[in-house]
mmCIF file of C-alpha atoms in Angstrom:
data_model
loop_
_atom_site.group_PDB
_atom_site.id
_atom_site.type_symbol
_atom_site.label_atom_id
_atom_site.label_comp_id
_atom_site.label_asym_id
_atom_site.label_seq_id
_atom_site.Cartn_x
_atom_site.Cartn_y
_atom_site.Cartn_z
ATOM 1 C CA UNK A 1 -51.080 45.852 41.407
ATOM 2 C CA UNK A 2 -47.347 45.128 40.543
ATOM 3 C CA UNK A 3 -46.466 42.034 39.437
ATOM 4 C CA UNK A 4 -43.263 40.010 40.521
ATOM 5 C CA UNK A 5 -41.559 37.121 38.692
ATOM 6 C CA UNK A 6 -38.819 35.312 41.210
ATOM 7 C CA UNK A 7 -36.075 32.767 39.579
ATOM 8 C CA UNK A 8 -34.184 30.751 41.668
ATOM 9 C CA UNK A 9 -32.516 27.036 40.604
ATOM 10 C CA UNK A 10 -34.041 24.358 41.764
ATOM 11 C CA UNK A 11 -31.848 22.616 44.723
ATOM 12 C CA UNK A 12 -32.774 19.471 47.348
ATOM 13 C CA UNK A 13 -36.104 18.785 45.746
ATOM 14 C CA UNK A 14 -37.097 22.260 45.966
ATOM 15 C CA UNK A 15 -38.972 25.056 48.035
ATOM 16 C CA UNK A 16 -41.353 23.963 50.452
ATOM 17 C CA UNK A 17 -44.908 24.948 50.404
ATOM 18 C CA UNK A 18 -43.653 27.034 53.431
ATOM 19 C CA UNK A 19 -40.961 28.372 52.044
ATOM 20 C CA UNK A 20 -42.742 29.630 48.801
ATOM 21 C CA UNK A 21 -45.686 31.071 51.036
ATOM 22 C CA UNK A 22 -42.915 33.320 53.337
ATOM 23 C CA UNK A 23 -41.331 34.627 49.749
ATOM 24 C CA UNK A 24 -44.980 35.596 48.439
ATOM 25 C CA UNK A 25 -45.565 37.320 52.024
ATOM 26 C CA UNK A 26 -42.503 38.888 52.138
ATOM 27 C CA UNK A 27 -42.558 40.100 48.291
ATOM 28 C CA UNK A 28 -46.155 41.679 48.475
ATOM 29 C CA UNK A 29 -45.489 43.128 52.077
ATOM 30 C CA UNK A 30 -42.348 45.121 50.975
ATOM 31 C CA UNK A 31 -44.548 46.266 47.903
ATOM 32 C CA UNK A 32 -47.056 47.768 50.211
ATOM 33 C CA UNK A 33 -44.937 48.997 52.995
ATOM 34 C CA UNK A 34 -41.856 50.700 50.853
ATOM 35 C CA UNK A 35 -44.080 51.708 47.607
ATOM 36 C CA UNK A 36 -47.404 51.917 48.804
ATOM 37 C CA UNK A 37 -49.295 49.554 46.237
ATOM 38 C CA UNK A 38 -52.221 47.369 46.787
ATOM 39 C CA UNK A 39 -51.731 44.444 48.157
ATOM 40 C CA UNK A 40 -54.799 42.293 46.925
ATOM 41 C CA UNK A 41 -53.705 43.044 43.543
ATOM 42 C CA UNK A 42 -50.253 42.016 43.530
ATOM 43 C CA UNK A 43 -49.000 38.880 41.874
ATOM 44 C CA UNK A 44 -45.881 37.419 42.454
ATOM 45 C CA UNK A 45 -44.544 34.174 40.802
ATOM 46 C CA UNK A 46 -42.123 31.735 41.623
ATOM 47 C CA UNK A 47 -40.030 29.648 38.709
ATOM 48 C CA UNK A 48 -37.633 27.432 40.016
ATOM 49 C CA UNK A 49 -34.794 26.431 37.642
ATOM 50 C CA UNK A 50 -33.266 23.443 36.965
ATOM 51 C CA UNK A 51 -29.625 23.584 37.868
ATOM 52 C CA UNK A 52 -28.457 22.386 34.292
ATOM 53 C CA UNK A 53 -30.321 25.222 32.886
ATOM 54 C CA UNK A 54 -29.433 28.116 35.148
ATOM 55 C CA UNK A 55 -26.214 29.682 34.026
ATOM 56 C CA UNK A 56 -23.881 31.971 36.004
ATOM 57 C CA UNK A 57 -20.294 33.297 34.973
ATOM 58 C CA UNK A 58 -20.734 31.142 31.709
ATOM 59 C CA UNK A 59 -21.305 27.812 33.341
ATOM 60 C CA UNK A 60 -24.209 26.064 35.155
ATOM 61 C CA UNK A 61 -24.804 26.279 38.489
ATOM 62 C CA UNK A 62 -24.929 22.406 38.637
ATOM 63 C CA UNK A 63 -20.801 22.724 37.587
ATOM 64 C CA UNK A 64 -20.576 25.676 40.728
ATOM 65 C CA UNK A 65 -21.752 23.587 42.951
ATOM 66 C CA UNK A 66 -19.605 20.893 42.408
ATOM 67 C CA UNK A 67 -16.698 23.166 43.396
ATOM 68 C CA UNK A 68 -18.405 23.767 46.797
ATOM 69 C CA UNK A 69 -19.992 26.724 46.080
ATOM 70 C CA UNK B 1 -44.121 39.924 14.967
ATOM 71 C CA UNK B 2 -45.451 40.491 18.206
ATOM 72 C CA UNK B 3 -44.535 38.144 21.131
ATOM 73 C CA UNK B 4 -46.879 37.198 24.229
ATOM 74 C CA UNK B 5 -46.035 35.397 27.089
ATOM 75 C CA UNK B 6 -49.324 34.086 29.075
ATOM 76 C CA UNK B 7 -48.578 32.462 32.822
ATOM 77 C CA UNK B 8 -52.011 30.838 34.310
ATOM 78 C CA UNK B 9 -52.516 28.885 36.966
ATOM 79 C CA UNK B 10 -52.219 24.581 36.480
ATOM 80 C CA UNK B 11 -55.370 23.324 38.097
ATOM 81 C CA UNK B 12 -57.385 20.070 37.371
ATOM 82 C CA UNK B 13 -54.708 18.529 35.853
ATOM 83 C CA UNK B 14 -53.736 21.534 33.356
ATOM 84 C CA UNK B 15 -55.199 22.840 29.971
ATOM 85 C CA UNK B 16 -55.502 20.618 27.349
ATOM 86 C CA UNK B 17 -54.033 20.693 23.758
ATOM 87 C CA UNK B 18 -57.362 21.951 22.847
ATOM 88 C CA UNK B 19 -57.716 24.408 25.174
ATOM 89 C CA UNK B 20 -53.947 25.963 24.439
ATOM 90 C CA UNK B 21 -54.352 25.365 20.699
ATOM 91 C CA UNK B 22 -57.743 27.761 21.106
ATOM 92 C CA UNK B 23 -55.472 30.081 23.374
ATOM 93 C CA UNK B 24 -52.863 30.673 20.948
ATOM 94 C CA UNK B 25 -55.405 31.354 17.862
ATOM 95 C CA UNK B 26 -57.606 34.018 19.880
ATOM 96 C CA UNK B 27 -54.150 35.600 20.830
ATOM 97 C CA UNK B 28 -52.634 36.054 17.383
ATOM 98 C CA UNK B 29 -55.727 36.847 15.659
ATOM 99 C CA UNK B 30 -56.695 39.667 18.384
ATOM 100 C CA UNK B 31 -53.061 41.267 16.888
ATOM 101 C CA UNK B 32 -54.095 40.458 13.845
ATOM 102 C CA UNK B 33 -57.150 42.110 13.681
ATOM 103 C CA UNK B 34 -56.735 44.541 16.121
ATOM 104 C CA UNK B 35 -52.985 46.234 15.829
ATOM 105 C CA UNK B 36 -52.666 44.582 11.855
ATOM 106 C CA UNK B 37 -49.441 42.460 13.300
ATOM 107 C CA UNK B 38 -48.302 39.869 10.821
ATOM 108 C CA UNK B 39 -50.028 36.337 12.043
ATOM 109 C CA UNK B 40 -47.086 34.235 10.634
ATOM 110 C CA UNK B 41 -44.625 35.487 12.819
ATOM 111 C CA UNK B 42 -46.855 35.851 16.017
ATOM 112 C CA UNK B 43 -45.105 33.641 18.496
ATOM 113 C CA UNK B 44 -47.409 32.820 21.815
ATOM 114 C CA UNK B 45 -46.110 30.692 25.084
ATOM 115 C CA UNK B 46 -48.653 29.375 27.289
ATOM 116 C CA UNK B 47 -46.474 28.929 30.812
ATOM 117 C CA UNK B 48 -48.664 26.885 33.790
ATOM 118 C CA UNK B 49 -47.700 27.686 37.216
ATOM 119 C CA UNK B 50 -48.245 25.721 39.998
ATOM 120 C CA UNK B 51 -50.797 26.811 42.670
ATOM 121 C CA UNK B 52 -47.869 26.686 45.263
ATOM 122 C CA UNK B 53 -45.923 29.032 43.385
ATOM 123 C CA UNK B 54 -48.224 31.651 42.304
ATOM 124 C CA UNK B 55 -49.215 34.636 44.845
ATOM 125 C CA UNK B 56 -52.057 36.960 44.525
ATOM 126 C CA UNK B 57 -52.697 39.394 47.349
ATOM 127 C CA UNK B 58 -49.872 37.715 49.580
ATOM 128 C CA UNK B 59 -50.662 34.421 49.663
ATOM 129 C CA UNK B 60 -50.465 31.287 47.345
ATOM 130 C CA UNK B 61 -53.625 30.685 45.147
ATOM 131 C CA UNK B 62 -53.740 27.139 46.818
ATOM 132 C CA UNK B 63 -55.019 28.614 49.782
ATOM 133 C CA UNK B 64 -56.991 31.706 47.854
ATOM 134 C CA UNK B 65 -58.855 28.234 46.280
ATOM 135 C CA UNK B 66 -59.586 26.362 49.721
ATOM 136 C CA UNK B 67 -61.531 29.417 50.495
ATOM 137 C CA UNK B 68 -63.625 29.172 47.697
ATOM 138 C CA UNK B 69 -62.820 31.241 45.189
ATOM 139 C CA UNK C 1 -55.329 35.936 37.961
ATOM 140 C CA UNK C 2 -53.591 35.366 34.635
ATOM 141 C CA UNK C 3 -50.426 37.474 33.647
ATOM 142 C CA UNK C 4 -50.111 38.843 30.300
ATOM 143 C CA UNK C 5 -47.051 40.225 28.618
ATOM 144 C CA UNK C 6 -47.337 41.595 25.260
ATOM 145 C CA UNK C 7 -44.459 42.762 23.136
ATOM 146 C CA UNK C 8 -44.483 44.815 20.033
ATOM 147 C CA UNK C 9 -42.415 47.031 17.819
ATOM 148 C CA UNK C 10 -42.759 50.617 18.830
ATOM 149 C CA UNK C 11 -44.121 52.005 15.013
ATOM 150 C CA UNK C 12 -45.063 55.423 13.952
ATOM 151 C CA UNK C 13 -44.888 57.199 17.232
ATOM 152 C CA UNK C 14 -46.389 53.796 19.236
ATOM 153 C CA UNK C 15 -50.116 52.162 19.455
ATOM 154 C CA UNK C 16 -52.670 55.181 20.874
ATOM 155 C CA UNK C 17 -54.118 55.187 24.249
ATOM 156 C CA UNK C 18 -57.288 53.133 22.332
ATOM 157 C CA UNK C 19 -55.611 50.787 20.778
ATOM 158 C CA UNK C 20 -53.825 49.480 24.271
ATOM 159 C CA UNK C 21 -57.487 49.531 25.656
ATOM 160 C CA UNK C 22 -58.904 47.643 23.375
ATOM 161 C CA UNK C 23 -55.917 45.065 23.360
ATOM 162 C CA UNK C 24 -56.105 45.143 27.204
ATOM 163 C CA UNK C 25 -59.946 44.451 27.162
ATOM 164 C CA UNK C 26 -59.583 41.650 24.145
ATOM 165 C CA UNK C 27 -56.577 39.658 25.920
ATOM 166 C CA UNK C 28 -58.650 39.633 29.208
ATOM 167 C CA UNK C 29 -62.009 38.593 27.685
ATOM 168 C CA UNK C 30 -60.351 35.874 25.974
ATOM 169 C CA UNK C 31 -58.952 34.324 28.741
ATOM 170 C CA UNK C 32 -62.320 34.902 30.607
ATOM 171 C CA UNK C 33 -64.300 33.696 28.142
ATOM 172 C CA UNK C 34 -62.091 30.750 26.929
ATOM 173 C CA UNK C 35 -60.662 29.904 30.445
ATOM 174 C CA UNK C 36 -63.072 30.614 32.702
ATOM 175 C CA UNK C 37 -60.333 32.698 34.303
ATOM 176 C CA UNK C 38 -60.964 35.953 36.624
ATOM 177 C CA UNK C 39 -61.299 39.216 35.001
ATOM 178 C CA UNK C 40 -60.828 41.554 38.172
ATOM 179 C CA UNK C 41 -57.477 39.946 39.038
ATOM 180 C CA UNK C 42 -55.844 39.519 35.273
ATOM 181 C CA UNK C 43 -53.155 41.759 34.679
ATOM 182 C CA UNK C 44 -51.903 42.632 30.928
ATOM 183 C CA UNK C 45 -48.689 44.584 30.567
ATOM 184 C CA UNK C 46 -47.961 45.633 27.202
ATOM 185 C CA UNK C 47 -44.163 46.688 26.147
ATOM 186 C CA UNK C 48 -43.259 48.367 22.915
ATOM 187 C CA UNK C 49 -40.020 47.525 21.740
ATOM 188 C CA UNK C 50 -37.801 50.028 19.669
ATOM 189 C CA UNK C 51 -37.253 48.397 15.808
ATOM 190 C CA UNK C 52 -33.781 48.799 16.654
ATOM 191 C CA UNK C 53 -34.363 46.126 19.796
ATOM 192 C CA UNK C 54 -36.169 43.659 18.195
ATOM 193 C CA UNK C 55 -34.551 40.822 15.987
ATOM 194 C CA UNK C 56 -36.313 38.470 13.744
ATOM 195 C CA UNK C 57 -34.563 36.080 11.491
ATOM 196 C CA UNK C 58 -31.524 37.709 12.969
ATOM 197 C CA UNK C 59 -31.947 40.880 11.738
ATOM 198 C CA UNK C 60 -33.593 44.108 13.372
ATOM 199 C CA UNK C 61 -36.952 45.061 12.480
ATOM 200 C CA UNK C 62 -35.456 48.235 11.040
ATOM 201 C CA UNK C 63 -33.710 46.401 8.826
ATOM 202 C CA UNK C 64 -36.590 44.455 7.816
ATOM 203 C CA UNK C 65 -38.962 47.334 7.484
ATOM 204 C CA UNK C 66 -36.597 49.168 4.570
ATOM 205 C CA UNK C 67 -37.093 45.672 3.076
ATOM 206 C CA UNK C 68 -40.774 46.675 2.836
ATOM 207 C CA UNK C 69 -42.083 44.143 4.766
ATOM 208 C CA UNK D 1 -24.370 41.899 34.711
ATOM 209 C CA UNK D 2 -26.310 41.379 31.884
ATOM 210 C CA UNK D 3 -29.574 38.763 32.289
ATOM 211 C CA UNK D 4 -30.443 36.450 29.296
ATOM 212 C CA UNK D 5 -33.384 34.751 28.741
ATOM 213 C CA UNK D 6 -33.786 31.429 26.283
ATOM 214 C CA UNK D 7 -36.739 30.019 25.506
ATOM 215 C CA UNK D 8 -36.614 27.034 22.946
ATOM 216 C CA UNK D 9 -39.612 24.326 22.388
ATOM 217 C CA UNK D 10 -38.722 20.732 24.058
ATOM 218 C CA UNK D 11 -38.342 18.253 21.328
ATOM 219 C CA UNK D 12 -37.169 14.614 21.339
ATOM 220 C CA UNK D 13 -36.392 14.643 24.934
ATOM 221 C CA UNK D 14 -35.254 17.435 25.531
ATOM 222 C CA UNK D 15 -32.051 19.631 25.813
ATOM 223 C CA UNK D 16 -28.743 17.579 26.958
ATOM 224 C CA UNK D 17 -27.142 19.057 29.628
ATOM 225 C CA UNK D 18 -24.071 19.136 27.198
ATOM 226 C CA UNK D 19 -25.556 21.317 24.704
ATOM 227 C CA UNK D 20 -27.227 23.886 27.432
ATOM 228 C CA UNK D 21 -24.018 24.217 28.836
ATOM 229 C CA UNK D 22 -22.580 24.850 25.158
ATOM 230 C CA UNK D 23 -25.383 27.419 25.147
ATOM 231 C CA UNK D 24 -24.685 29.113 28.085
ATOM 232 C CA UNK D 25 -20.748 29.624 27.321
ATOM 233 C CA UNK D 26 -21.710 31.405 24.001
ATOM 234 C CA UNK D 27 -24.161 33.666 24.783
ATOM 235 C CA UNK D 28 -22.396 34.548 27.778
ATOM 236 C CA UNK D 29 -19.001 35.031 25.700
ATOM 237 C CA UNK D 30 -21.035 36.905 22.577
ATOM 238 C CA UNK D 31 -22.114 39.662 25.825
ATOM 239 C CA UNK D 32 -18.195 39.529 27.454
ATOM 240 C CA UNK D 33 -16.485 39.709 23.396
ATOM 241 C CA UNK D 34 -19.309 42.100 21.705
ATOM 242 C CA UNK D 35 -19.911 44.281 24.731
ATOM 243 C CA UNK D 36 -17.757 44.306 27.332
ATOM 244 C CA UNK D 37 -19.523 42.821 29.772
ATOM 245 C CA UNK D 38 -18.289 40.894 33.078
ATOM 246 C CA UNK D 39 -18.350 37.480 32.410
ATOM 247 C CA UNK D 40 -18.609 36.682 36.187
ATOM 248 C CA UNK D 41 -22.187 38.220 36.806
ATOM 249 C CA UNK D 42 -23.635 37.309 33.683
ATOM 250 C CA UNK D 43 -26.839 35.200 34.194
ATOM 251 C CA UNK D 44 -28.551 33.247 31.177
ATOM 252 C CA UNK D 45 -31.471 30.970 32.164
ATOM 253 C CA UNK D 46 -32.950 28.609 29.508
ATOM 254 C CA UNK D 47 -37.023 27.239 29.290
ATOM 255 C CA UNK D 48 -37.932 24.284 27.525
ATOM 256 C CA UNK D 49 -41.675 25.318 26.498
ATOM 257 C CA UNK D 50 -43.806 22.267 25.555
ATOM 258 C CA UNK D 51 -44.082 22.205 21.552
ATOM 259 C CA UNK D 52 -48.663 22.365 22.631
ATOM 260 C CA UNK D 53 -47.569 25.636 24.422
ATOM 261 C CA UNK D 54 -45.606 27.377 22.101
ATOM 262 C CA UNK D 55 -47.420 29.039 19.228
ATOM 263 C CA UNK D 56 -46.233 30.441 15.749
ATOM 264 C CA UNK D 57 -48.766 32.210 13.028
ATOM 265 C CA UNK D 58 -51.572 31.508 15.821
ATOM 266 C CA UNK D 59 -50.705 27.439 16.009
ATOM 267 C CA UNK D 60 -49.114 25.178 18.053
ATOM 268 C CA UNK D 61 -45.666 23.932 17.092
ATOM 269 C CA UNK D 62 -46.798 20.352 17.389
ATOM 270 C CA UNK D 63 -49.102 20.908 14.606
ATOM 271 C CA UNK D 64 -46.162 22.678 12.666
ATOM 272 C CA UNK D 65 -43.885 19.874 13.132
ATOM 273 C CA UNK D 66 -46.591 17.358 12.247
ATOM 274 C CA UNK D 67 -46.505 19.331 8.875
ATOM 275 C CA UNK D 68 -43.195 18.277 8.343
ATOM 276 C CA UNK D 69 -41.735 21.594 9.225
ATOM 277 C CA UNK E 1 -28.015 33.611 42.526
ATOM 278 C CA UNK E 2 -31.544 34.520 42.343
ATOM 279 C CA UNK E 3 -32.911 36.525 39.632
ATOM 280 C CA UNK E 4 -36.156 38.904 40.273
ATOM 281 C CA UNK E 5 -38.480 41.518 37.803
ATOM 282 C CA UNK E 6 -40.373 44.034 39.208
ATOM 283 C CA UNK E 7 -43.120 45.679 37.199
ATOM 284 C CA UNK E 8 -44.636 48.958 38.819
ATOM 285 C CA UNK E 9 -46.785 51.444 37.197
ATOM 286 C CA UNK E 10 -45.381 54.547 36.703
ATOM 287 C CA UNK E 11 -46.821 56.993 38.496
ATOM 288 C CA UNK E 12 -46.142 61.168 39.641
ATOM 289 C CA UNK E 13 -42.682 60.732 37.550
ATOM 290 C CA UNK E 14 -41.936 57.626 39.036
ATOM 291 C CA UNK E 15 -39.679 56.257 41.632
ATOM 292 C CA UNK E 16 -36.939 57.698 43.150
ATOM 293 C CA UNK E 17 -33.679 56.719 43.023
ATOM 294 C CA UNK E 18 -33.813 56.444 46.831
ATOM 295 C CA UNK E 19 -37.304 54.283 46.385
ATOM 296 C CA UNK E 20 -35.675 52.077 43.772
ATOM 297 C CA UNK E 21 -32.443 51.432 46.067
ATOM 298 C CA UNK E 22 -34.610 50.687 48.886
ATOM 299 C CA UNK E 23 -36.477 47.645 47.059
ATOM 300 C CA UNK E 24 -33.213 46.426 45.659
ATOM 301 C CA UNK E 25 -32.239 46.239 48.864
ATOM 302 C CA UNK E 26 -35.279 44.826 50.470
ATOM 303 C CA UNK E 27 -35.899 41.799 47.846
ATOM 304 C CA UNK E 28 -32.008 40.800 48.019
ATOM 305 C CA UNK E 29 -32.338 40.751 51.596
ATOM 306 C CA UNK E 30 -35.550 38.890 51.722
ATOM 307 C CA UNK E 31 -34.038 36.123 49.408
ATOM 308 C CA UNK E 32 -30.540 36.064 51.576
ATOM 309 C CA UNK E 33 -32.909 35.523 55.102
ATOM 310 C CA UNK E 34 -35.741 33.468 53.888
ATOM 311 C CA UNK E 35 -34.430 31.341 50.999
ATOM 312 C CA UNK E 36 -30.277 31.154 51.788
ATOM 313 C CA UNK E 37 -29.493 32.491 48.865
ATOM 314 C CA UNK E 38 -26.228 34.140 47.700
ATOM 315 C CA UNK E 39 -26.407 38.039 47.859
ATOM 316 C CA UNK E 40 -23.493 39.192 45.732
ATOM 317 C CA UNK E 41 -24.959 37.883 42.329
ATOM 318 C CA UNK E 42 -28.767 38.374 43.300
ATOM 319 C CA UNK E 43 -29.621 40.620 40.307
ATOM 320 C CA UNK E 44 -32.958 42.561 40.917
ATOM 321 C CA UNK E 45 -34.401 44.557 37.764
ATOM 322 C CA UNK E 46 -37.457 47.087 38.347
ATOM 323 C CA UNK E 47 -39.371 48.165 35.180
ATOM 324 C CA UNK E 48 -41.493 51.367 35.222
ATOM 325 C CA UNK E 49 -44.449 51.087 33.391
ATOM 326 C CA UNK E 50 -46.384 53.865 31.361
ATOM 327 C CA UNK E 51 -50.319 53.446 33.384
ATOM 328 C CA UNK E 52 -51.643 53.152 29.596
ATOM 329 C CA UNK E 53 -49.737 50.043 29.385
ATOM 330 C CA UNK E 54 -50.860 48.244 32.415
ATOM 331 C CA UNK E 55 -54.228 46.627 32.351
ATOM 332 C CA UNK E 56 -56.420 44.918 35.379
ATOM 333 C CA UNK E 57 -59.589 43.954 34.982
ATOM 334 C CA UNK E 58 -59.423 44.518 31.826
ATOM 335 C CA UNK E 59 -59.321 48.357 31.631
ATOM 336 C CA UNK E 60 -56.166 50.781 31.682
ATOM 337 C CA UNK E 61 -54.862 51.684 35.124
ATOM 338 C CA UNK E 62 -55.011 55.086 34.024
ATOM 339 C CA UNK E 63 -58.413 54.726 33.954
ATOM 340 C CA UNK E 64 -58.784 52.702 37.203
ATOM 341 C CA UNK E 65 -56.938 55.950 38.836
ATOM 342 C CA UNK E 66 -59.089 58.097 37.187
ATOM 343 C CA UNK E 67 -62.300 56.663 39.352
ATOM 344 C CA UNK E 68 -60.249 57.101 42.920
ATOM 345 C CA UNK E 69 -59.026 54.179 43.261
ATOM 346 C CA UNK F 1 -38.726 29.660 16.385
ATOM 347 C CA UNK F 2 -36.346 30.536 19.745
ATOM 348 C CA UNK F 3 -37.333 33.730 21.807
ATOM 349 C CA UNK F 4 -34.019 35.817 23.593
ATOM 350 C CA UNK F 5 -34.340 38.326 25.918
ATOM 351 C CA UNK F 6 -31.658 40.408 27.024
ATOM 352 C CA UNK F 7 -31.692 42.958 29.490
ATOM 353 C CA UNK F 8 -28.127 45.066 29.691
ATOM 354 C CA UNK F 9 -27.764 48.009 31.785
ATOM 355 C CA UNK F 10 -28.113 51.054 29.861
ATOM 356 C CA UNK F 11 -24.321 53.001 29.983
ATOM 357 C CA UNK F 12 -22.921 55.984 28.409
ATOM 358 C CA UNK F 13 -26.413 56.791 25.952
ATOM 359 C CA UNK F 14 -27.130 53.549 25.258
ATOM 360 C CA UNK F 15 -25.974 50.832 22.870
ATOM 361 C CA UNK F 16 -25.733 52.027 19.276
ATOM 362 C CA UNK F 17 -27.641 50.457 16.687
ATOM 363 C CA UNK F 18 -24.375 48.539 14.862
ATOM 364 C CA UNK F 19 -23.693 47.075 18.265
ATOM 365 C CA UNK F 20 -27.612 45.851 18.607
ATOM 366 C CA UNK F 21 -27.486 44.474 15.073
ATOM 367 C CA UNK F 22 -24.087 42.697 16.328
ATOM 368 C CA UNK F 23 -25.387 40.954 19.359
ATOM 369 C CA UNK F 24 -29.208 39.770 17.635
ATOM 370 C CA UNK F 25 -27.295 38.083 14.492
ATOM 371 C CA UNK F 26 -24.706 36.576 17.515
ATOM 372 C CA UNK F 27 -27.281 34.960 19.278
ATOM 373 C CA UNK F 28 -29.775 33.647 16.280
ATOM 374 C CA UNK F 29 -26.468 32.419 14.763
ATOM 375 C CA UNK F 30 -25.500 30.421 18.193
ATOM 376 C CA UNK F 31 -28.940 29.138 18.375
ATOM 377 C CA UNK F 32 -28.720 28.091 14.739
ATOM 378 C CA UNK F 33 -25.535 26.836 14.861
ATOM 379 C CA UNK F 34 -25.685 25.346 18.574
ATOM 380 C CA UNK F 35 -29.312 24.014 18.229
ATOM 381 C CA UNK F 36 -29.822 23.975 14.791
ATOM 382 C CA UNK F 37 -32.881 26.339 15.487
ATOM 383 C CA UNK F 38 -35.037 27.636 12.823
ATOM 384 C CA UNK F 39 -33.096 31.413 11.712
ATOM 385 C CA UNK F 40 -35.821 32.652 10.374
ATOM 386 C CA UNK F 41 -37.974 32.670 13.082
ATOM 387 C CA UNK F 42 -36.003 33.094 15.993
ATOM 388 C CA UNK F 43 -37.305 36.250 17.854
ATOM 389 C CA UNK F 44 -34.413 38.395 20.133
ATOM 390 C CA UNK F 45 -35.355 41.587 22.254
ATOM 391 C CA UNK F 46 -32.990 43.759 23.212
ATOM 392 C CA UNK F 47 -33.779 45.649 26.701
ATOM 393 C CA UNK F 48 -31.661 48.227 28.181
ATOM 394 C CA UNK F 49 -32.180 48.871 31.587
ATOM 395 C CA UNK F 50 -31.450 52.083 33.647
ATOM 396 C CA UNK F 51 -28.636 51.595 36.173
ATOM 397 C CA UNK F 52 -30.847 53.078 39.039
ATOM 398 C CA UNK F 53 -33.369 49.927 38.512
ATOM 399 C CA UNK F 54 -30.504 47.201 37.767
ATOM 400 C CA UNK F 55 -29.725 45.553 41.343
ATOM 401 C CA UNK F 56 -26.779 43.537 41.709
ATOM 402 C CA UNK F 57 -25.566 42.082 45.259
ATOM 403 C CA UNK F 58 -28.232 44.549 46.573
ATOM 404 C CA UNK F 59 -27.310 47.888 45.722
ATOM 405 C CA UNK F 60 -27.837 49.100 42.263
ATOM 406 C CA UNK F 61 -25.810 49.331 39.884
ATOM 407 C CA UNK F 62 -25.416 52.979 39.256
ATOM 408 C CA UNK F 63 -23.691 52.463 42.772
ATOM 409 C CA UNK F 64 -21.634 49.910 41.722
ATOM 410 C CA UNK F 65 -20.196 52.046 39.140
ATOM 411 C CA UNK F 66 -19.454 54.985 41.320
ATOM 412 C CA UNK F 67 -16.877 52.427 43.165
ATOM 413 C CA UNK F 68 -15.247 51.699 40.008
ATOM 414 C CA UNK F 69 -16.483 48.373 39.073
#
């Protein structure tokens, strides 16, 4: 029964169905194999972030990535 | 004073205004009537996820839907 | 499958053991009975928040409680 | 290290990505100046909330702003 | 750059240190592998929550413990 | 009618109140100021986080410490 909540900026046009599906695996699996909990109970959610709103260091990470970071 | 943050799923094309508006009201008048929280600074956000993005039980709700539930 | 996140000011030694119930059981009726949504998989964390903590009008509730409000 | 968390209705558009940035500098300065804390690992993310999602004194802010507020 | 919230129940005095370490470790590592995503400011937060606080179904986990499950 | 969270790591007993007070009229001033947000309604909570169950780079931050960062 925990609940997750995963930020990450949005980059390329985004995670792939795929991609989003192997985070929600992997999340729930290390939940049940490390802590023990329930998996059919677990709810994880995924918020991807516009680069212009994501800030890190004091600047967006639309600025850090323009120095080829 | 209280503050509530409520994620659901967007399906069908999302809630509509109503459907929010009637959200937000039950919400702030449960605290209301139940803890005796002060309605006029209640503050409520409604946050839609997309089926991709939101996991129950390891896998996205996309595919918990195409079986039928 | 909704999420729920509640957040009050911790008051007079915090809400009782009922009072969480019977927010718990309100929240997720609403959203059943308003949304349609799934009562075994909704989840509704509630936080209480020291007066210290919490700001409103940029002032802590502390503050505002001496006020008398 | 610290984590911030902004959420502000969307209104006329939206947010520039000037005054997000402007955002992001001073809350992340306010943590480095009033705390202490490393400017480098600081993280602030900001959500525009549509003004039908966002609630205050149990309705939504479009209504409130419709009221000339 | 990712950012992630755990929310656990608290439960026989909570997590260890050891416990906590190892799903710090585990999430960061899941979002370096899966996603590409930069380890060194991947901040992972775990919050411990009191079983009176955490609803499913609409009823207290403590209660949901208290018929075996 | 913003909402701030902030979630510091909780050092040396905590953050005293003055220093609370400090950083929720900072940020409802910048918000104010920045955004020319409603003060009187801007809601900030304060969360202080134990350095066993703040990850950063994958290890926590208790760790991070010991190393004399």
């Amino acid at each position: 029964m925990p609940y997750v909540n995963i930020k990450v900026t949005k980059e390329d046009g985004g995670l792939s169905k795929e991609k989003k599906a192997e985070l929600i695996d992997g999340v729930t699996s290390l939940l049940e194999t490390s802590l023990g909990k329930n998996r059919a109970s677990t709810v994880v959610i995924i918020d991807e972030i516009d680069t212009d709103s994501y800030g890190l260091g004091g600047e967006q990470i639309t600025e850090v990535r323009k120095r080829g970071k």
